[in-house]
GROMACS .gro file of N, CA and C in nm:
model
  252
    1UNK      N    1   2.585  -9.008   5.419
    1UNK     CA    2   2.468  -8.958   5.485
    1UNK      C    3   2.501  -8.822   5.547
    2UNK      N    4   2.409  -8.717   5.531
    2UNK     CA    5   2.434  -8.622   5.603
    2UNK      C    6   2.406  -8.550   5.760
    3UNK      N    7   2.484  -8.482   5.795
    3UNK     CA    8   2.438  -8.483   5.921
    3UNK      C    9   2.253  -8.443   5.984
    4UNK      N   10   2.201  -8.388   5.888
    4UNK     CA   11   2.057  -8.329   5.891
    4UNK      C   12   1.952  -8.529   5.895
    5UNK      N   13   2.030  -8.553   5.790
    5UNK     CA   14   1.958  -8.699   5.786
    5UNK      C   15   1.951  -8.788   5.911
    6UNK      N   16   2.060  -8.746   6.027
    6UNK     CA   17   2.099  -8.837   6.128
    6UNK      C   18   1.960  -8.866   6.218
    7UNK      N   19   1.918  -8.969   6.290
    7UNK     CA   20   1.796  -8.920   6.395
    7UNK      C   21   1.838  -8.868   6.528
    8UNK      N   22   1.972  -8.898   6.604
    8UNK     CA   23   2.038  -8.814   6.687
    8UNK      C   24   2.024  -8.677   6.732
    9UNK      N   25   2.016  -8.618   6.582
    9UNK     CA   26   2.069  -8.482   6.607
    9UNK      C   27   1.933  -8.394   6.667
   10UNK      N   28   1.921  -8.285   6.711
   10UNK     CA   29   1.833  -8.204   6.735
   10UNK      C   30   1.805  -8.131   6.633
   11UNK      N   31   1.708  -8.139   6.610
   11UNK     CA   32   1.629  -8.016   6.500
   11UNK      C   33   1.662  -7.816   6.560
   12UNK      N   34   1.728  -7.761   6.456
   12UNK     CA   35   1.775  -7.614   6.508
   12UNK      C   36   1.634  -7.563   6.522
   13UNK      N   37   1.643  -7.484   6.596
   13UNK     CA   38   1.567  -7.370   6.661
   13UNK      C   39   1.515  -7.246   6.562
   14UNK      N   40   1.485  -7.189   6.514
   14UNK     CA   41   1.447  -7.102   6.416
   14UNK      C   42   1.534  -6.973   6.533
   15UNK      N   43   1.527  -6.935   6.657
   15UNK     CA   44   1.634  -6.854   6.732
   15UNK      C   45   1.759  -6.898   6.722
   16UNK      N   46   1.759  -7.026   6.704
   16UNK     CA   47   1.907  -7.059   6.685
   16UNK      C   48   1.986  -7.082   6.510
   17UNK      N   49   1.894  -7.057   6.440
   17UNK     CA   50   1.955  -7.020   6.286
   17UNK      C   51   1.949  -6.907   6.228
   18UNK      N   52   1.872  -6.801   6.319
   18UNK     CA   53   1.910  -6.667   6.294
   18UNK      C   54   1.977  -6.622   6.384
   19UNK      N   55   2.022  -6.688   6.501
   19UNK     CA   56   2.170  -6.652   6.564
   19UNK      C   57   2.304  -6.646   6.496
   20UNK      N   58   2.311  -6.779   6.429
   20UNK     CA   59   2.417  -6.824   6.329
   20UNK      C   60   2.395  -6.753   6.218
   21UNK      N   61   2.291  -6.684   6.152
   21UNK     CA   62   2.311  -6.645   6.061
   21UNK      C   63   2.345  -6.484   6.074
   22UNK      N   64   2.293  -6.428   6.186
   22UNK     CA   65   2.353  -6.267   6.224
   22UNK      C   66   2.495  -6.321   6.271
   23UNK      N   67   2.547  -6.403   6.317
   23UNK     CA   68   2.697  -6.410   6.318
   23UNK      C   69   2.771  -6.426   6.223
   24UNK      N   70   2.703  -6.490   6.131
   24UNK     CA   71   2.794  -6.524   6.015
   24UNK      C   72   2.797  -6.407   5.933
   25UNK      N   73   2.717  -6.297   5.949
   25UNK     CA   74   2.705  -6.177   5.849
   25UNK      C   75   2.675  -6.050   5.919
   26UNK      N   76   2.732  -6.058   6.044
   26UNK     CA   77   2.725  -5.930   6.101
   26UNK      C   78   2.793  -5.805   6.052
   27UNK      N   79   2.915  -5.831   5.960
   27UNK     CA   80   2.953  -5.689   5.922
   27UNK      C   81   2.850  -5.670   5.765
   28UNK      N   82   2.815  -5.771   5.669
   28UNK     CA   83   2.716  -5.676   5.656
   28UNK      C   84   2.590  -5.632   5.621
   29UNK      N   85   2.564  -5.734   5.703
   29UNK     CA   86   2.387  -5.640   5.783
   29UNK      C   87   2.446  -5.490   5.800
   30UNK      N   88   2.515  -5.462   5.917
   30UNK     CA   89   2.552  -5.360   5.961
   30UNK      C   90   2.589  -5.204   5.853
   31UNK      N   91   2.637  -5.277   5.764
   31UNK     CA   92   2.677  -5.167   5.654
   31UNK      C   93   2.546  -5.196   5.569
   32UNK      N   94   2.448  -5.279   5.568
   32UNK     CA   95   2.324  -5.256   5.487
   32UNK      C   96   2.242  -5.141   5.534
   33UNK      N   97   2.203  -5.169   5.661
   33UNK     CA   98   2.159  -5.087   5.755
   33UNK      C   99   2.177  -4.952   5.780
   34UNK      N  100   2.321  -4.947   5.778
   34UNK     CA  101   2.375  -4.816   5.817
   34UNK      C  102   2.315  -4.735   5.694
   35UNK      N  103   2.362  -4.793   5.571
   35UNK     CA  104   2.324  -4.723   5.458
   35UNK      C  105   2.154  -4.686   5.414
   36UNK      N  106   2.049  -4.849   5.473
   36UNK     CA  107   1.954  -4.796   5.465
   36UNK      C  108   1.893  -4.575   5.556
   37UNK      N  109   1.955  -4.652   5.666
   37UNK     CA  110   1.939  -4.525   5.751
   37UNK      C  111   1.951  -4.391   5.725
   38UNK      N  112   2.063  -4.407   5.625
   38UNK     CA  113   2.122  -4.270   5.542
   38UNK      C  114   2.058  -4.206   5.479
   39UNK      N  115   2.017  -4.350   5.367
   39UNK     CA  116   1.955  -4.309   5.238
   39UNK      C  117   1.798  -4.280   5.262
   40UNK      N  118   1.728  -4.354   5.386
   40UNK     CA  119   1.610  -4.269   5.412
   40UNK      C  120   1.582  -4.139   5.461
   41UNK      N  121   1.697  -4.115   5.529
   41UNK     CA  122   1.718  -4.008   5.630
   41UNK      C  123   1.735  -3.831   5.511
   42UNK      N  124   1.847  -3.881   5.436
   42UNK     CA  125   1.913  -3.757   5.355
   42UNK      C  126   1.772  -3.764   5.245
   43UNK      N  127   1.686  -3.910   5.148
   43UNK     CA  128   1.551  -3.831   5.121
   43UNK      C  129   1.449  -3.785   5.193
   44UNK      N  130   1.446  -3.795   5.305
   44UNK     CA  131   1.372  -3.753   5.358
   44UNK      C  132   1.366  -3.598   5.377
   45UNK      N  133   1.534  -3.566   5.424
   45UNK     CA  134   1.583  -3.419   5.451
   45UNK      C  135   1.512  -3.365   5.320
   46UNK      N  136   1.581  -3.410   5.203
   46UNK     CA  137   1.527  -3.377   5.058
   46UNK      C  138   1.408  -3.321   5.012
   47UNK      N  139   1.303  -3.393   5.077
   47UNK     CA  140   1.188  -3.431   5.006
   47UNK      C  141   1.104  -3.290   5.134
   48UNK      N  142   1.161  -3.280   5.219
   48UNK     CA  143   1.092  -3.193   5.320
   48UNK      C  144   1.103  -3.066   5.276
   49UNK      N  145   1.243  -3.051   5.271
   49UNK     CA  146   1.269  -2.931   5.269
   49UNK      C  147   1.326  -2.855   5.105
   50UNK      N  148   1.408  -2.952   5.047
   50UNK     CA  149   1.450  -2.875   4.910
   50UNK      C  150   1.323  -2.910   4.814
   51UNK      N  151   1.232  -3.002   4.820
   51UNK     CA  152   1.147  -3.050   4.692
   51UNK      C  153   0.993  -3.037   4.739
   52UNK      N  154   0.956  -2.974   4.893
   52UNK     CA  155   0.852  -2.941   4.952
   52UNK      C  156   0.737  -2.911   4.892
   53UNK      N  157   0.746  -2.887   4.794
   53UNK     CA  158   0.601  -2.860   4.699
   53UNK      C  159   0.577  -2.939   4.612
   54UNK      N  160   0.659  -3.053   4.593
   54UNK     CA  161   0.633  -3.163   4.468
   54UNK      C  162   0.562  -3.256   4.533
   55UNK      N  163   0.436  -3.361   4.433
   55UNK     CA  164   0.405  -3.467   4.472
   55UNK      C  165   0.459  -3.552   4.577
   56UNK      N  166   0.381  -3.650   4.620
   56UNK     CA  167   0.446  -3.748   4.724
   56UNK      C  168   0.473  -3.881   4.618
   57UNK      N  169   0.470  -3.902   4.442
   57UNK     CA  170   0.519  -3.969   4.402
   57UNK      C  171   0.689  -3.934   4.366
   58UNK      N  172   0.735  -3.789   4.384
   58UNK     CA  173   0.866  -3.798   4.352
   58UNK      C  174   0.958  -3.849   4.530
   59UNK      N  175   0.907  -3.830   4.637
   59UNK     CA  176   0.919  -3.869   4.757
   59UNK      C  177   0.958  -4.101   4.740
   60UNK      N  178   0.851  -4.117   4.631
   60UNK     CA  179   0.843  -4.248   4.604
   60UNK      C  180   1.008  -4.298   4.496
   61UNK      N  181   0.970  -4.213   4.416
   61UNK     CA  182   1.090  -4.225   4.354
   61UNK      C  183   1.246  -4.224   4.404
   62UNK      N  184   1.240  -4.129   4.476
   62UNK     CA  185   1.332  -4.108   4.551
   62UNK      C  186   1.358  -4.200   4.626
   63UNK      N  187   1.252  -4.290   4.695
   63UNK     CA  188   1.333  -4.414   4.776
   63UNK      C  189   1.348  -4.511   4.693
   64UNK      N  190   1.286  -4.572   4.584
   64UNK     CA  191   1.314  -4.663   4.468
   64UNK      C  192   1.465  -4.611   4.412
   65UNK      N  193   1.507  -4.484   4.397
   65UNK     CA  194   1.689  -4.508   4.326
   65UNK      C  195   1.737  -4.539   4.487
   66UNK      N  196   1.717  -4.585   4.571
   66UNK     CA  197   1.811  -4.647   4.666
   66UNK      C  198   1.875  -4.775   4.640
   67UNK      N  199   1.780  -4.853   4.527
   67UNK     CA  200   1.791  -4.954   4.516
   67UNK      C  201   1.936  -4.990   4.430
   68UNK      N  202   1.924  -4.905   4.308
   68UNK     CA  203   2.046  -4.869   4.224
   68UNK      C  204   2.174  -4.829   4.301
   69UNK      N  205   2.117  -4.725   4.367
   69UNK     CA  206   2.227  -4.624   4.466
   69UNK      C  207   2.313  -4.751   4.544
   70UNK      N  208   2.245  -4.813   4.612
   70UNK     CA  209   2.269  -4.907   4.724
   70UNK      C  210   2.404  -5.017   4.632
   71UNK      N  211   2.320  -5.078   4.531
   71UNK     CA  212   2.423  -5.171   4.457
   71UNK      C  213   2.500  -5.113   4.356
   72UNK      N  214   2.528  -4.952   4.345
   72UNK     CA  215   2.622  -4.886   4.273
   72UNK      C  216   2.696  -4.904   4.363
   73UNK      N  217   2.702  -4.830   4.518
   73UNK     CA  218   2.811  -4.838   4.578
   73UNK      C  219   2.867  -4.936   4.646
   74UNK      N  220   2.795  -5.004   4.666
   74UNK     CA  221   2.865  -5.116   4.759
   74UNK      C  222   2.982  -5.202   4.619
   75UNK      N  223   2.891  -5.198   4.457
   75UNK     CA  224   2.994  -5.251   4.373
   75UNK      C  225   3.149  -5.184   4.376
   76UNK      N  226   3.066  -5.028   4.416
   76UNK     CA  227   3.242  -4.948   4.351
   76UNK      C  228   3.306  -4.962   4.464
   77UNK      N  229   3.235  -5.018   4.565
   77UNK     CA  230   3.354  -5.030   4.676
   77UNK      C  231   3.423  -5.129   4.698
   78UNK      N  232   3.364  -5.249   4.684
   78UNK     CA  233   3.397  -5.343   4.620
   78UNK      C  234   3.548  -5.391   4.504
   79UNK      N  235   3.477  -5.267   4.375
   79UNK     CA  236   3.624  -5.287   4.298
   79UNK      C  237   3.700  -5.175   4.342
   80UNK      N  238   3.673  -5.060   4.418
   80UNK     CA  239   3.822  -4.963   4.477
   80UNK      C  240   3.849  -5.069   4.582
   81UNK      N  241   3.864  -5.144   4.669
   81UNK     CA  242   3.886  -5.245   4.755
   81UNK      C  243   4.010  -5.352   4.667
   82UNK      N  244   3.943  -5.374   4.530
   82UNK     CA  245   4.006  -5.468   4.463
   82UNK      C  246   4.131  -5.413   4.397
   83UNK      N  247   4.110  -5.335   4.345
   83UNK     CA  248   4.218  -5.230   4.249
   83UNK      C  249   4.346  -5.202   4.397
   84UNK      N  250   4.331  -5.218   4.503
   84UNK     CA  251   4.461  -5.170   4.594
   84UNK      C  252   4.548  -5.241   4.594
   0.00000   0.00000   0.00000
């Protein structure tokens, strides 16, 4: 029997399973984040100032390759991490 099945136990808290779950993955949220911040920040710089006269669909585009960008690097860091 598992412990969830028990009638004892207290039912978790929805504050208390996203407590445990930002603890269990605080480093990386943190490096998700950081990177979201970047990658909105530097298209943004982009889109203001070097691409200022183009549509607001290349502005769109530009945050859609984050998505690629995001799981290119975290892979290559990943295998330069592994390769040491």
């Amino acid at each position: 029997m598992t412990d969830t099945d028990s009638d004892d136990a207290e039912p978790e808290s929805i504050a208390d399973r996203l407590r445990t779950h930002v603890s269990e993955n605080r480093g990386g949220m943190l490096s998700d984040f950081v990177f979201a911040v970047v990658w909105v920040t530097g298209v943004s710089l982009l889109y203001d100032f070097a691409f200022s006269n183009t549509p607001q669909w290349v502005l769109y585009m530009f945050m859609l390759a984050g998505i690629p960008a995001y799981f290119g690097f975290f892979i290559s860091l990943k295998m330069a991490k592994s390769g040491r």
